[in-house]
Coordinates of C-alpha atoms and ligand atoms in Angstrom, one line a residue:
M1244 CA -75.9 -80.3 28.8
V1245 CA -79.1 -78.7 27.9
N1246 CA -79.0 -77.8 24.2
L1247 CA -79.8 -74.2 23.6
K1248 CA -81.5 -74.9 20.1
E1249 CA -83.9 -77.3 21.4
Q1250 CA -85.2 -74.8 24.0
E1251 CA -88.3 -72.5 23.0
V1252 CA -89.0 -68.8 23.6
W1253 CA -92.8 -68.3 23.4
F1254 CA -93.8 -64.7 22.0
V1255 CA -96.9 -63.6 23.0
V1256 CA -98.8 -60.2 21.5
G1257 CA -101.3 -58.4 23.5
S1258 CA -104.3 -56.9 22.0
Q1259 CA -108.1 -56.8 22.8
L1260 CA -111.6 -57.6 20.9
L1261 CA -112.4 -54.0 20.9
Y1262 CA -110.7 -53.3 17.3
G1263 CA -112.6 -56.1 15.3
S1264 CA -111.5 -59.3 13.6
E1265 CA -109.7 -57.4 10.5
V1266 CA -107.0 -55.7 12.9
L1267 CA -106.8 -58.9 15.0
E1268 CA -105.9 -61.1 11.9
T1269 CA -103.3 -58.3 11.0
V1270 CA -102.0 -58.3 14.6
A1271 CA -101.5 -62.0 14.3
K1272 CA -100.0 -62.1 10.8
R1273 CA -97.6 -59.3 12.0
G1274 CA -96.8 -61.3 15.3
Q1275 CA -95.8 -64.2 13.2
E1276 CA -93.9 -62.1 10.9
I1277 CA -91.7 -60.8 13.7
A1278 CA -91.3 -64.0 15.2
T1279 CA -89.8 -65.6 11.9
Y1280 CA -87.5 -62.8 11.4
I1281 CA -86.2 -62.5 14.9
N1282 CA -85.6 -66.4 15.0
A1283 CA -83.6 -66.4 11.9
N1284 CA -81.0 -63.8 13.5
E1285 CA -77.6 -65.5 14.2
N1286 CA -77.9 -63.4 17.9
I1287 CA -81.2 -65.4 18.7
P1288 CA -79.8 -68.9 20.4
C1289 CA -83.1 -70.6 21.1
K1290 CA -86.4 -71.1 19.1
F1291 CA -88.5 -67.9 19.3
I1292 CA -92.0 -69.1 18.4
Y1293 CA -95.4 -66.8 18.0
K1294 CA -97.8 -68.4 20.3
G1295 CA -100.8 -66.3 19.6
T1296 CA -102.5 -62.9 20.4
I1297 CA -104.0 -62.3 23.6
K1298 CA -107.3 -60.8 23.9
S1299 CA -108.7 -62.0 27.2
N1300 CA -108.0 -63.0 30.9
E1301 CA -108.5 -66.6 30.3
E1302 CA -106.3 -66.7 27.3
V1303 CA -103.4 -65.3 29.0
T1304 CA -104.1 -67.5 32.2
K1305 CA -103.7 -70.2 29.7
I1306 CA -100.7 -69.5 27.8
I1307 CA -98.9 -68.9 31.0
K1308 CA -99.9 -72.0 32.8
D1309 CA -98.9 -73.9 29.5
A1310 CA -95.4 -72.0 29.8
N1311 CA -95.0 -73.0 33.4
F1312 CA -95.5 -76.9 32.7
D1313 CA -93.7 -77.0 29.2
D1314 CA -90.2 -77.9 29.7
K1315 CA -89.1 -76.9 26.5
C1316 CA -90.3 -73.4 27.3
V1317 CA -87.3 -71.3 29.0
G1318 CA -89.3 -67.9 28.9
L1319 CA -91.9 -65.8 27.7
V1320 CA -91.7 -62.6 25.6
A1321 CA -94.8 -59.9 25.3
W1322 CA -95.3 -57.1 23.1
C1323 CA -98.6 -55.1 22.9
H1324 CA -99.1 -54.3 19.0
T1325 CA -102.4 -52.7 20.3
F1326 CA -103.5 -51.5 23.7
S1327 CA -104.0 -54.7 25.9
P1328 CA -105.8 -53.5 29.0
S1329 CA -103.5 -55.0 31.8
K1330 CA -106.2 -56.1 34.2
M1331 CA -106.7 -58.8 32.3
W1332 CA -103.3 -60.0 32.6
I1333 CA -103.2 -59.9 36.2
N1334 CA -104.5 -63.6 37.1
G1335 CA -102.2 -65.1 34.5
L1336 CA -99.0 -63.1 35.5
A1337 CA -99.5 -63.8 39.4
L1338 CA -99.1 -67.8 38.0
L1339 CA -96.0 -67.1 36.3
Q1340 CA -93.0 -69.2 36.9
K1341 CA -90.8 -68.6 34.0
P1342 CA -88.5 -65.6 33.1
Y1343 CA -90.5 -62.8 31.6
C1344 CA -89.3 -60.2 28.9
H1345 CA -91.4 -57.2 27.7
F1346 CA -90.0 -56.6 24.4
A1347 CA -91.3 -52.9 23.3
T1348 CA -91.4 -52.5 19.7
Q1349 CA -93.4 -51.4 17.0
Y1350 CA -94.2 -52.9 13.6
H1351 CA -93.2 -50.0 11.4
H1352 CA -90.0 -48.1 11.8
D1353 CA -90.7 -44.8 10.7
I1354 CA -93.8 -42.6 11.0
P1355 CA -95.1 -43.0 7.2
N1356 CA -96.1 -39.5 6.4
E1357 CA -98.7 -40.2 3.6
E1358 CA -100.3 -43.4 5.2
I1359 CA -100.9 -42.3 8.4
D1360 CA -104.8 -41.9 9.5
M1361 CA -107.1 -43.2 12.2
D1362 CA -107.1 -46.7 11.2
F1363 CA -103.4 -46.5 11.1
M1364 CA -103.3 -45.1 14.5
N1365 CA -106.1 -47.7 15.9
L1366 CA -103.6 -50.7 14.9
N1367 CA -100.3 -49.3 15.5
Q1368 CA -100.9 -48.2 19.4
A1369 CA -97.6 -50.0 20.8
A1370 CA -96.0 -46.6 22.0
H1371 CA -99.1 -46.5 24.5
G1372 CA -100.0 -50.2 24.7
D1373 CA -96.6 -51.1 25.8
R1374 CA -96.7 -48.5 28.6
E1375 CA -100.0 -49.9 30.0
H1376 CA -98.2 -53.4 29.9
G1377 CA -95.1 -51.9 31.2
F1378 CA -97.4 -50.5 34.5
I1379 CA -98.7 -53.9 35.4
G1380 CA -95.2 -55.2 35.4
A1381 CA -94.1 -52.5 37.7
R1382 CA -97.2 -52.7 39.9
M1383 CA -97.0 -56.4 40.3
R1384 CA -93.1 -56.3 41.2
L1385 CA -92.8 -58.7 38.4
H1386 CA -88.8 -59.6 37.7
R1387 CA -88.9 -58.8 34.3
K1388 CA -86.6 -57.5 31.6
V1389 CA -87.6 -54.5 29.2
I1390 CA -86.3 -54.1 26.0
V1391 CA -87.0 -51.4 23.6
G1392 CA -86.3 -51.1 19.7
H1393 CA -87.6 -51.8 16.4
W1394 CA -87.8 -55.3 16.0
K1395 CA -85.3 -55.4 13.0
D1396 CA -82.5 -53.5 15.1
E1397 CA -79.5 -55.4 15.6
S1398 CA -78.9 -54.2 18.8
A1399 CA -82.3 -55.1 20.4
I1400 CA -82.2 -58.5 18.8
K1401 CA -78.8 -59.2 20.3
S1402 CA -80.3 -58.1 23.8
L1403 CA -83.2 -60.2 23.2
G1404 CA -80.5 -63.3 22.4
E1405 CA -78.6 -62.3 25.6
W1406 CA -81.7 -62.4 27.7
M1407 CA -82.7 -66.0 26.3
R1408 CA -79.2 -67.2 27.3
A1409 CA -79.9 -65.8 30.9
A1410 CA -83.2 -67.7 30.6
V1411 CA -81.6 -70.8 29.7
G1412 CA -79.2 -70.2 32.7
Y1413 CA -82.3 -70.1 34.9
K1414 CA -83.6 -73.4 33.5
V1415 CA -80.3 -75.1 33.7
S1416 CA -79.9 -73.7 37.3
Q1417 CA -83.3 -75.1 38.8
N1418 CA -82.2 -78.6 37.5
L1419 CA -78.6 -78.5 38.5
S1420 CA -77.0 -81.4 40.5
V1421 CA -73.6 -80.8 42.0
V1422 CA -71.6 -83.7 43.3
R1423 CA -68.9 -82.8 45.9
F1424 CA -66.3 -85.3 46.0
G1425 CA -65.3 -85.0 49.6
D1426 CA -65.9 -81.8 51.9
N1427 CA -64.7 -78.4 51.6
M1428 CA -61.0 -77.5 52.0
R1429 CA -60.8 -77.3 55.9
E1430 CA -61.4 -73.6 57.8
V1431 CA -61.9 -71.9 54.2
A1432 CA -65.1 -69.6 54.5
V1433 CA -66.0 -68.3 51.0
T1434 CA -66.3 -71.5 49.7
E1435 CA -69.1 -72.4 52.4
G1436 CA -72.6 -71.5 52.0
D1437 CA -76.3 -72.6 53.1
K1438 CA -77.0 -75.6 50.6
V1439 CA -80.6 -75.4 51.6
E1440 CA -81.0 -71.7 50.9
V1441 CA -79.3 -72.4 47.5
Q1442 CA -81.6 -74.9 46.6
I1443 CA -84.6 -72.9 47.6
K1444 CA -83.2 -70.0 45.8
L1445 CA -81.5 -71.2 42.6
G1446 CA -82.7 -74.8 42.7
W1447 CA -79.3 -76.5 43.1
Q1448 CA -79.0 -80.0 44.6
V1449 CA -75.7 -80.3 46.2
N1450 CA -74.9 -83.4 47.7
T1451 CA -71.5 -85.2 48.6
W1452 CA -70.0 -88.5 47.4
P1453 CA -67.2 -90.0 49.6
V1454 CA -63.9 -90.3 47.6
G1455 CA -63.9 -94.0 48.4
E1456 CA -66.5 -94.4 46.0
L1457 CA -64.6 -92.4 43.4
V1458 CA -61.5 -94.5 43.9
N1459 CA -63.5 -97.7 43.7
E1460 CA -64.9 -96.6 40.1
I1461 CA -61.4 -95.4 39.2
S1462 CA -60.4 -99.1 39.8
K1463 CA -63.1 -100.4 37.4
V1464 CA -61.7 -98.3 34.4
T1465 CA -60.1 -100.6 32.1
D1466 CA -56.7 -100.0 30.4
K1467 CA -58.3 -100.0 27.0
E1468 CA -61.0 -97.5 28.3
A1469 CA -57.8 -95.4 29.5
E1470 CA -55.9 -95.7 26.1
E1471 CA -59.2 -94.7 24.2
K1472 CA -59.4 -91.5 26.4
V1473 CA -55.6 -90.8 26.2
K1474 CA -56.0 -90.8 22.4
E1475 CA -58.5 -88.2 22.9
Y1476 CA -56.3 -86.3 24.8
K1477 CA -53.2 -86.6 22.2
A1478 CA -55.7 -85.7 19.6
A1479 CA -56.9 -82.4 21.2
Y1480 CA -53.4 -81.3 23.3
E1481 CA -49.8 -81.8 22.8
L1482 CA -47.9 -84.4 24.5
K1483 CA -44.9 -83.3 26.2
T1484 CA -44.2 -85.5 28.9
E1485 CA -42.8 -89.1 29.0
D1486 CA -44.5 -89.8 32.4
L1487 CA -47.5 -91.9 30.7
H1488 CA -48.7 -93.5 33.6
A1489 CA -49.6 -90.2 35.0
V1490 CA -51.5 -89.4 31.9
Y1491 CA -53.2 -93.0 32.1
Y1492 CA -54.3 -92.3 35.6
Q1493 CA -55.9 -88.9 34.7
A1494 CA -57.8 -90.7 31.9
K1495 CA -59.1 -93.0 34.4
E1496 CA -59.9 -90.6 37.0
E1497 CA -61.8 -88.4 34.1
I1498 CA -63.7 -91.6 33.1
A1499 CA -64.7 -92.5 36.6
M1500 CA -65.7 -89.1 37.4
E1501 CA -68.0 -88.8 34.4
R1502 CA -69.4 -92.0 35.1
I1503 CA -70.6 -90.9 38.3
L1504 CA -71.9 -87.2 37.3
K1505 CA -73.8 -89.2 34.5
R1506 CA -75.2 -91.4 37.2
E1507 CA -76.1 -88.6 39.4
H1508 CA -77.5 -86.8 36.5
A1509 CA -74.8 -84.0 37.6
D1510 CA -73.4 -81.4 35.5
A1511 CA -70.8 -79.9 38.0
Y1512 CA -68.5 -81.1 41.1
S1513 CA -65.8 -80.1 43.5
N1514 CA -63.1 -82.1 45.0
T1515 CA -60.3 -81.0 47.2
F1516 CA -56.3 -81.7 47.4
Q1517 CA -56.9 -82.6 51.1
D1518 CA -59.3 -85.4 50.3
L1519 CA -58.0 -87.8 47.9
W1520 CA -57.8 -90.6 50.0
G1521 CA -56.7 -93.6 47.9
M1522 CA -56.2 -91.7 44.9
E1523 CA -52.9 -91.5 43.6
E1524 CA -53.0 -87.9 42.0
L1525 CA -55.2 -84.8 42.3
P1526 CA -57.1 -84.7 38.9
G1527 CA -55.8 -82.3 36.6
I1528 CA -56.3 -82.7 32.7
A1529 CA -59.0 -85.0 34.0
S1530 CA -60.8 -81.6 35.4
Q1531 CA -59.6 -79.6 32.3
N1532 CA -61.2 -81.8 29.9
L1533 CA -64.3 -82.2 31.9
M1534 CA -64.5 -78.6 31.9
A1535 CA -63.8 -78.3 28.3
K1536 CA -66.9 -80.8 27.6
G1537 CA -69.0 -78.4 29.7
Y1538 CA -69.0 -79.4 33.2
G1539 CA -68.7 -76.9 35.8
Y1540 CA -65.6 -77.7 38.5
G1541 CA -64.9 -76.0 41.9
A1542 CA -61.5 -76.6 43.6
E1543 CA -61.0 -77.0 47.2
G1544 CA -64.9 -77.9 47.7
D1545 CA -65.9 -74.9 46.2
W1546 CA -69.3 -76.1 44.9
K1547 CA -70.7 -72.6 44.5
T1548 CA -68.0 -71.6 41.9
G1549 CA -68.4 -75.2 40.2
A1550 CA -72.0 -74.8 39.7
M1551 CA -71.7 -71.1 38.5
T1552 CA -69.0 -72.7 35.9
H1553 CA -71.6 -74.9 34.3
I1554 CA -74.4 -72.5 34.2
I1555 CA -72.0 -70.0 32.3
K1556 CA -71.0 -72.6 30.0
A1557 CA -74.6 -73.5 29.2
M1558 CA -75.7 -70.1 28.5
T1559 CA -73.0 -69.3 26.5
Q1560 CA -72.8 -72.3 24.4
G1561 CA -71.8 -71.4 20.5
L1562 CA -69.6 -68.8 21.8
K1563 CA -66.2 -68.8 21.1
G1564 CA -64.3 -66.9 24.0
G1565 CA -64.2 -69.9 26.4
S1566 CA -65.1 -69.7 30.4
S1567 CA -63.1 -71.5 33.2
F1568 CA -63.0 -72.1 37.0
M1569 CA -60.1 -69.3 38.1
E1570 CA -58.3 -67.9 40.6
D1571 CA -56.5 -64.7 41.2
Y1572 CA -52.8 -65.9 42.1
T1573 CA -51.0 -62.8 42.4
Y1574 CA -50.4 -59.2 41.2
H1575 CA -48.0 -57.2 39.2
Y1576 CA -47.9 -53.7 40.6
E1577 CA -45.3 -52.1 38.1
K1578 CA -46.5 -48.6 37.6
N1579 CA -48.7 -48.0 34.5
N1580 CA -48.2 -51.8 33.8
E1581 CA -50.4 -53.5 36.2
Y1582 CA -51.8 -57.0 36.0
S1583 CA -53.3 -59.6 37.8
L1584 CA -52.3 -63.1 37.2
G1585 CA -54.8 -65.9 37.2
A1586 CA -54.3 -69.7 37.5
H1587 CA -54.9 -72.8 39.7
M1588 CA -52.8 -75.5 41.2
L1589 CA -53.8 -77.6 37.8
E1590 CA -57.6 -76.8 37.1
V1591 CA -58.0 -74.0 34.2
C1592 CA -60.3 -75.0 31.3
P1593 CA -58.6 -75.1 28.0
S1594 CA -61.5 -73.5 26.2
I1595 CA -59.8 -70.3 27.2
A1596 CA -56.3 -71.3 25.6
A1597 CA -54.8 -69.1 23.1
A1598 CA -52.8 -71.8 21.4
K1599 CA -53.0 -75.8 21.8
P1600 CA -52.3 -76.8 25.3
H1601 CA -49.3 -79.0 26.2
I1602 CA -49.8 -81.9 28.3
E1603 CA -46.9 -82.0 31.1
V1604 CA -46.3 -83.7 34.4
H1605 CA -45.0 -81.9 37.5
P1606 CA -45.3 -82.2 41.1
L1607 CA -47.4 -80.5 43.4
G1608 CA -46.3 -78.7 46.3
I1609 CA -49.0 -79.6 48.4
G1610 CA -51.6 -82.6 48.8
G1611 CA -48.8 -85.6 49.2
K1612 CA -49.7 -87.3 46.1
E1613 CA -47.9 -88.3 43.0
A1614 CA -46.9 -85.6 40.1
P1615 CA -50.3 -85.1 38.0
A1616 CA -50.4 -84.5 34.3
R1617 CA -52.0 -81.4 33.7
L1618 CA -52.8 -79.1 30.7
V1619 CA -50.2 -75.8 30.6
F1620 CA -51.1 -72.6 28.4
E1621 CA -51.6 -69.1 28.2
G1622 CA -55.2 -67.6 28.2
H1623 CA -56.1 -65.6 25.1
A1624 CA -56.6 -61.7 25.0
G1625 CA -59.8 -60.3 25.0
E1626 CA -62.5 -58.5 27.1
A1627 CA -64.0 -60.8 30.0
V1628 CA -65.6 -60.7 33.3
V1629 CA -64.6 -62.6 36.3
I1630 CA -67.8 -63.8 38.6
S1631 CA -68.1 -64.8 42.3
L1632 CA -71.1 -66.1 43.9
I1633 CA -71.2 -65.7 47.7
D1634 CA -73.4 -66.4 50.5
M1635 CA -74.0 -63.2 52.6
G1636 CA -75.9 -65.0 55.3
G1637 CA -79.8 -64.5 54.3
R1638 CA -79.1 -63.6 50.3
L1639 CA -76.7 -64.5 48.0
R1640 CA -74.4 -61.9 45.9
L1641 CA -73.3 -62.3 42.6
I1642 CA -70.5 -59.9 41.7
V1643 CA -69.0 -59.5 38.2
Q1644 CA -65.9 -57.4 37.6
D1645 CA -64.9 -56.2 34.1
V1646 CA -61.4 -57.1 33.1
E1647 CA -59.4 -57.2 30.0
C1648 CA -57.2 -60.2 29.2
V1649 CA -54.0 -59.8 27.7
K1650 CA -51.3 -61.9 26.3
P1651 CA -49.2 -62.6 29.6
I1652 CA -46.5 -60.0 29.7
M1653 CA -43.8 -62.6 30.7
E1654 CA -43.0 -66.2 29.9
M1655 CA -43.0 -67.6 33.4
P1656 CA -40.8 -70.6 32.5
N1657 CA -40.8 -72.2 35.6
L1658 CA -44.6 -71.9 36.4
P1659 CA -46.2 -75.4 35.5
V1660 CA -49.6 -74.5 35.0
A1661 CA -52.2 -72.9 32.6
R1662 CA -51.9 -69.1 33.3
V1663 CA -54.3 -65.9 32.5
M1664 CA -53.0 -62.1 32.7
W1665 CA -55.6 -59.4 33.0
K1666 CA -56.0 -55.7 33.5
I1667 CA -58.5 -55.0 36.4
K1668 CA -61.0 -52.1 35.7
P1669 CA -60.9 -49.4 36.4
N1670 CA -57.4 -49.8 37.7
L1671 CA -55.7 -52.7 39.7
R1672 CA -55.6 -51.1 43.2
E1673 CA -59.2 -49.7 42.8
G1674 CA -60.5 -53.0 41.2
I1675 CA -58.9 -55.3 44.1
R1676 CA -60.2 -52.9 46.6
Q1677 CA -63.9 -53.0 45.0
W1678 CA -63.7 -56.8 44.8
I1679 CA -62.3 -57.1 48.5
T1680 CA -65.1 -54.5 49.7
C1681 CA -67.9 -56.4 48.3
G1682 CA -66.3 -59.9 49.6
G1683 CA -65.2 -61.4 46.3
A1684 CA -63.9 -64.5 46.4
H1685 CA -60.6 -65.9 45.4
H1686 CA -62.1 -68.4 43.1
T1687 CA -63.9 -67.3 40.2
V1688 CA -65.5 -68.0 36.9
L1689 CA -63.6 -66.0 34.0
T1690 CA -65.6 -65.9 31.2
Y1691 CA -65.0 -64.0 27.7
D1692 CA -68.6 -64.9 26.4
A1693 CA -71.2 -64.1 29.3
T1694 CA -71.8 -60.4 29.3
P1695 CA -72.7 -58.2 32.1
E1696 CA -76.3 -57.8 30.8
M1697 CA -76.8 -61.7 30.8
L1698 CA -75.7 -62.0 34.1
Q1699 CA -77.9 -59.1 35.4
D1700 CA -80.3 -60.8 33.6
W1701 CA -79.7 -64.2 35.3
A1702 CA -79.5 -62.4 38.5
V1703 CA -83.0 -60.7 38.3
M1704 CA -84.6 -64.0 37.5
M1705 CA -83.0 -65.8 40.3
D1706 CA -83.9 -62.6 42.7
I1707 CA -80.3 -62.6 44.1
E1708 CA -78.0 -59.4 44.8
Y1709 CA -76.2 -58.2 41.6
V1710 CA -73.0 -56.0 42.1
H1711 CA -71.2 -55.2 38.8
L1712 CA -67.8 -53.5 39.1
T1713 CA -66.8 -51.5 35.8
E1714 CA -64.4 -49.0 34.6
K1715 CA -66.7 -46.3 36.2
T1716 CA -67.2 -47.7 39.6
T1717 CA -66.0 -45.6 42.5
T1718 CA -65.3 -47.2 45.9
E1719 CA -67.1 -44.5 47.6
E1720 CA -70.1 -45.1 45.7
L1721 CA -69.9 -48.9 45.8
I1722 CA -69.8 -48.6 49.8
K1723 CA -73.0 -46.8 49.6
E1724 CA -74.7 -49.3 47.3
L1725 CA -73.9 -52.1 49.4
R1726 CA -75.1 -50.5 52.7
V1727 CA -78.5 -49.8 50.7
N1728 CA -78.6 -53.3 49.2
D1729 CA -78.2 -54.6 52.8
L1730 CA -81.2 -52.5 54.1
L1731 CA -83.2 -53.5 51.1
W1732 CA -82.6 -57.2 51.1
K1733 CA -83.6 -57.1 54.8
L1734 CA -86.9 -55.6 54.0
G1735 CA -87.1 -58.4 51.6
Ligands
LIG1986 MN1 -58.2 -72.7 44.8

């Protein structure tokens, strides 16, 4: 997985030669000071590096070319300390291939009553310098984020940090390979999609490997290697089964799948219970443990949700809430106590567990294979979102819905899988109605860590449609929004 802390975000400060060298020296010093301060903040996940003061067309163009070709640079943040005439930015910005953020800040916090004079005004022109910069961003239809606030303001820094995480998501997306072990589940529509379009738009390389190759790789895993893996399971989870053969077989599946993923430089995969030819068990704990390490997973051939799971995990590294592949299983319609129950046949990531998961072995009702070992646990309480990426034909739509996870209100002792229970906003019926209205899938990524702001930033960077369903969303407004979006995306 891409390491967040090794990624760089470049900070460039706009100015011009009009003010003389003394002013420019002060601007440079302050640019460095601001970068150092922000870089040290705990909400800043990447290296935030001051890269210089921009004074000419050539300087803008050079730094943007450098940013485009530097693999460590995930994005650019610009601020105009003084006035920086924007025509000199046009040629450079026209070449920009990295996420762009305009941080409209200013050096001083309050207007200094005694100190303010015409020299002060010449130096501290961000209030109008940033508007000139904003114009050229708007005029060029630049996909950019605008953040406003003093550079020591915690909420402004937090927004900047979230944008950086989205920028890392952009980089991860552009370099992502997804291995499909077998094809999609037969006849299912929402897990399909235009893989060529997705590669053009999002960068994902989505290709198939035959299940036979995986079976061959499983057969090559030694008992000793499996034993080491089972030790790892026992250290992280509580063993609650005597069927050790099933657990060892999962260990071999995990090792074999990870070998293929590593060999193919892939960070996400899909499989399906309909295509397990030659395998003894559907991967359960094998997929759960891979997800816990950061791999993306999609069941029933759902490569889009698998890829999104990895991207979300990469973006939210270091945050503690967890993210998982998820599926809406069934609803609880009790009046004033309404919930959705999320689970899957097996494959829920233990990063969202409320307590230490149990390793259990139970038969599966479908698939016709042996009883697989899996992790059973309850998801923890907390604010979260569910995410679905769908192919609308001609464009991709990212749907994000706000939910509130709770401790499951019943024990469900006979349900032998990991489970999560949540309240859908604004309420169960309207929330489901809105989700279905915009075409959201039954599979999702459930994340406690990626915020709607971060996901919207990512959608803007990827140039895809973004629909956010919140407590305030009304179905009537949503229907209008979707109709308008249909028109806008046709216009391109
Ligand atoms: Mn499913």
